[in-house]
Amino acid sequence: MTQRSKADKAEGTIDKVAGKVKEVAGKATKDRELEGKGKAQQSKGHLKSAKGDLKDAAKPRH
């Protein structure tokens, strides 16, 4: 696992957690915009995590 793939995965996890908090807060306050921003941030987090996984998969194995 490379440093950059670890960083991508860590950033992805942070975005997923922060997005979930926003989504839940938006639902609780009936703020559709905040809920939508939370869902979008979670999607961004999933993409970053997948990017890290892809980097690991593309790394040559010895």
CSV table of N, CA and C in Angstrom, one decimal:
chain,number,residue,atom,x,y,z
A,1,MET,N,0.9,-1.2,0.0
A,1,MET,CA,0.0,0.0,0.0
A,1,MET,C,0.9,1.2,0.0
A,2,THR,N,0.7,2.1,-0.9
A,2,THR,CA,1.5,3.3,-1.0
A,2,THR,C,1.0,4.4,-0.1
A,3,GLN,N,1.8,5.4,0.2
A,3,GLN,CA,1.4,6.5,1.0
A,3,GLN,C,0.2,7.2,0.4
A,4,ARG,N,0.2,7.4,-0.9
A,4,ARG,CA,-0.9,8.1,-1.5
A,4,ARG,C,-2.2,7.3,-1.5
A,5,SER,N,-2.1,6.0,-1.7
A,5,SER,CA,-3.3,5.2,-1.6
A,5,SER,C,-3.9,5.3,-0.2
A,6,LYS,N,-3.0,5.3,0.8
A,6,LYS,CA,-3.5,5.4,2.2
A,6,LYS,C,-4.1,6.7,2.4
A,7,ALA,N,-3.5,7.8,1.9
A,7,ALA,CA,-4.1,9.1,2.0
A,7,ALA,C,-5.5,9.2,1.3
A,8,ASP,N,-5.6,8.6,0.1
A,8,ASP,CA,-6.9,8.7,-0.6
A,8,ASP,C,-7.9,7.9,0.2
A,9,LYS,N,-7.6,6.8,0.8
A,9,LYS,CA,-8.5,6.0,1.6
A,9,LYS,C,-8.9,6.8,2.8
A,10,ALA,N,-8.0,7.4,3.5
A,10,ALA,CA,-8.3,8.2,4.7
A,10,ALA,C,-9.2,9.4,4.4
A,11,GLU,N,-8.8,10.1,3.3
A,11,GLU,CA,-9.7,11.2,2.9
A,11,GLU,C,-11.1,10.8,2.6
A,12,GLY,N,-11.2,9.6,1.9
A,12,GLY,CA,-12.5,9.1,1.6
A,12,GLY,C,-13.3,8.8,2.8
A,13,THR,N,-12.7,8.2,3.8
A,13,THR,CA,-13.4,7.9,5.0
A,13,THR,C,-13.9,9.1,5.7
A,14,ILE,N,-13.0,10.1,5.8
A,14,ILE,CA,-13.4,11.4,6.4
A,14,ILE,C,-14.6,12.0,5.7
A,15,ASP,N,-14.6,12.0,4.3
A,15,ASP,CA,-15.7,12.5,3.5
A,15,ASP,C,-17.0,11.7,3.8
A,16,LYS,N,-16.8,10.4,3.9
A,16,LYS,CA,-18.0,9.6,4.1
A,16,LYS,C,-18.7,9.9,5.4
A,17,VAL,N,-17.8,10.0,6.5
A,17,VAL,CA,-18.4,10.3,7.8
A,17,VAL,C,-19.0,11.7,7.9
A,18,ALA,N,-18.2,12.7,7.4
A,18,ALA,CA,-18.7,14.0,7.4
A,18,ALA,C,-20.0,14.2,6.6
A,19,GLY,N,-20.1,13.5,5.5
A,19,GLY,CA,-21.3,13.5,4.7
A,19,GLY,C,-22.5,12.9,5.4
A,20,LYS,N,-22.2,11.8,6.1
A,20,LYS,CA,-23.3,11.1,6.8
A,20,LYS,C,-23.9,12.0,7.9
A,21,VAL,N,-22.9,12.7,8.6
A,21,VAL,CA,-23.4,13.7,9.6
A,21,VAL,C,-24.3,14.8,9.0
A,22,LYS,N,-23.8,15.3,7.9
A,22,LYS,CA,-24.6,16.3,7.2
A,22,LYS,C,-26.0,15.8,6.8
A,23,GLU,N,-26.0,14.6,6.2
A,23,GLU,CA,-27.2,14.0,5.8
A,23,GLU,C,-28.2,13.8,6.9
A,24,VAL,N,-27.7,13.3,8.0
A,24,VAL,CA,-28.6,13.1,9.2
A,24,VAL,C,-29.1,14.4,9.8
A,25,ALA,N,-28.2,15.4,9.8
A,25,ALA,CA,-28.6,16.7,10.3
A,25,ALA,C,-29.6,17.3,9.4
A,26,GLY,N,-29.4,17.2,8.1
A,26,GLY,CA,-30.4,17.7,7.2
A,26,GLY,C,-31.8,17.0,7.3
A,27,LYS,N,-31.8,15.7,7.5
A,27,LYS,CA,-33.0,15.0,7.7
A,27,LYS,C,-33.7,15.5,9.0
A,28,ALA,N,-32.9,15.6,10.1
A,28,ALA,CA,-33.4,16.0,11.4
A,28,ALA,C,-34.1,17.4,11.4
A,29,THR,N,-33.4,18.3,10.6
A,29,THR,CA,-33.9,19.7,10.6
A,29,THR,C,-34.8,20.0,9.3
A,30,LYS,N,-35.0,18.9,8.6
A,30,LYS,CA,-35.8,19.0,7.3
A,30,LYS,C,-35.2,20.0,6.3
A,31,ASP,N,-33.9,20.0,6.3
A,31,ASP,CA,-33.1,20.9,5.4
A,31,ASP,C,-32.7,20.0,4.3
A,32,ARG,N,-33.4,20.0,3.2
A,32,ARG,CA,-33.2,19.2,2.0
A,32,ARG,C,-31.8,19.5,1.4
A,33,GLU,N,-31.4,20.8,1.4
A,33,GLU,CA,-30.1,21.2,0.8
A,33,GLU,C,-29.0,20.6,1.6
A,34,LEU,N,-29.0,20.6,2.9
A,34,LEU,CA,-27.9,20.0,3.7
A,34,LEU,C,-27.9,18.5,3.5
A,35,GLU,N,-29.1,17.9,3.5
A,35,GLU,CA,-29.2,16.5,3.3
A,35,GLU,C,-28.5,16.1,1.9
A,36,GLY,N,-28.8,16.9,0.9
A,36,GLY,CA,-28.3,16.6,-0.4
A,36,GLY,C,-26.8,16.8,-0.4
A,37,LYS,N,-26.3,17.8,0.3
A,37,LYS,CA,-24.8,18.0,0.3
A,37,LYS,C,-24.1,16.9,1.0
A,38,GLY,N,-24.8,16.4,2.1
A,38,GLY,CA,-24.2,15.2,2.8
A,38,GLY,C,-24.1,14.0,1.9
A,39,LYS,N,-25.2,13.7,1.1
A,39,LYS,CA,-25.2,12.6,0.2
A,39,LYS,C,-24.1,12.8,-0.8
A,40,ALA,N,-23.9,14.0,-1.3
A,40,ALA,CA,-22.9,14.2,-2.3
A,40,ALA,C,-21.5,14.0,-1.8
A,41,GLN,N,-21.3,14.5,-0.5
A,41,GLN,CA,-20.0,14.3,0.1
A,41,GLN,C,-19.7,12.9,0.4
A,42,GLN,N,-20.7,12.1,0.7
A,42,GLN,CA,-20.5,10.6,0.9
A,42,GLN,C,-20.1,10.0,-0.4
A,43,SER,N,-20.7,10.4,-1.5
A,43,SER,CA,-20.3,9.9,-2.8
A,43,SER,C,-18.9,10.2,-3.2
A,44,LYS,N,-18.5,11.4,-2.9
A,44,LYS,CA,-17.1,11.9,-3.1
A,44,LYS,C,-16.2,11.0,-2.3
A,45,GLY,N,-16.6,10.7,-1.0
A,45,GLY,CA,-15.7,9.8,-0.2
A,45,GLY,C,-15.6,8.4,-0.7
A,46,HIS,N,-16.7,7.9,-1.3
A,46,HIS,CA,-16.6,6.5,-1.9
A,46,HIS,C,-15.7,6.5,-3.1
A,47,LEU,N,-15.7,7.6,-3.9
A,47,LEU,CA,-14.8,7.7,-5.0
A,47,LEU,C,-13.4,7.8,-4.6
A,48,LYS,N,-13.1,8.6,-3.6
A,48,LYS,CA,-11.7,8.7,-3.1
A,48,LYS,C,-11.2,7.3,-2.6
A,49,SER,N,-12.0,6.6,-1.9
A,49,SER,CA,-11.6,5.3,-1.3
A,49,SER,C,-11.4,4.3,-2.5
A,50,ALA,N,-12.2,4.4,-3.5
A,50,ALA,CA,-12.1,3.5,-4.7
A,50,ALA,C,-10.8,3.9,-5.4
A,51,LYS,N,-10.5,5.2,-5.5
A,51,LYS,CA,-9.2,5.6,-6.1
A,51,LYS,C,-8.0,5.0,-5.4
A,52,GLY,N,-8.1,5.0,-4.0
A,52,GLY,CA,-7.0,4.4,-3.3
A,52,GLY,C,-6.9,2.9,-3.5
A,53,ASP,N,-8.0,2.2,-3.6
A,53,ASP,CA,-8.1,0.8,-3.9
A,53,ASP,C,-7.5,0.5,-5.3
A,54,LEU,N,-7.8,1.4,-6.3
A,54,LEU,CA,-7.3,1.2,-7.6
A,54,LEU,C,-5.8,1.4,-7.7
A,55,LYS,N,-5.3,2.3,-6.9
A,55,LYS,CA,-3.8,2.5,-6.9
A,55,LYS,C,-3.2,1.3,-6.3
A,56,ASP,N,-3.8,0.7,-5.3
A,56,ASP,CA,-3.2,-0.5,-4.7
A,56,ASP,C,-3.2,-1.7,-5.7
A,57,ALA,N,-4.3,-1.8,-6.5
A,57,ALA,CA,-4.5,-2.9,-7.4
A,57,ALA,C,-3.5,-2.7,-8.6
A,58,ALA,N,-3.2,-1.5,-9.0
A,58,ALA,CA,-2.3,-1.2,-10.1
A,58,ALA,C,-0.8,-1.4,-9.7
A,59,LYS,N,-0.6,-1.4,-8.4
A,59,LYS,CA,0.8,-1.5,-8.0
A,59,LYS,C,1.4,-2.8,-8.3
A,60,PRO,N,2.6,-2.9,-8.9
A,60,PRO,CA,3.2,-4.2,-9.2
A,60,PRO,C,3.5,-5.0,-8.0
A,61,ARG,N,3.2,-6.2,-8.0
A,61,ARG,CA,3.5,-7.1,-6.9
A,61,ARG,C,4.8,-7.9,-7.2
A,62,HIS,N,5.6,-8.1,-6.2
A,62,HIS,CA,6.9,-8.8,-6.4
A,62,HIS,C,6.9,-10.1,-5.7
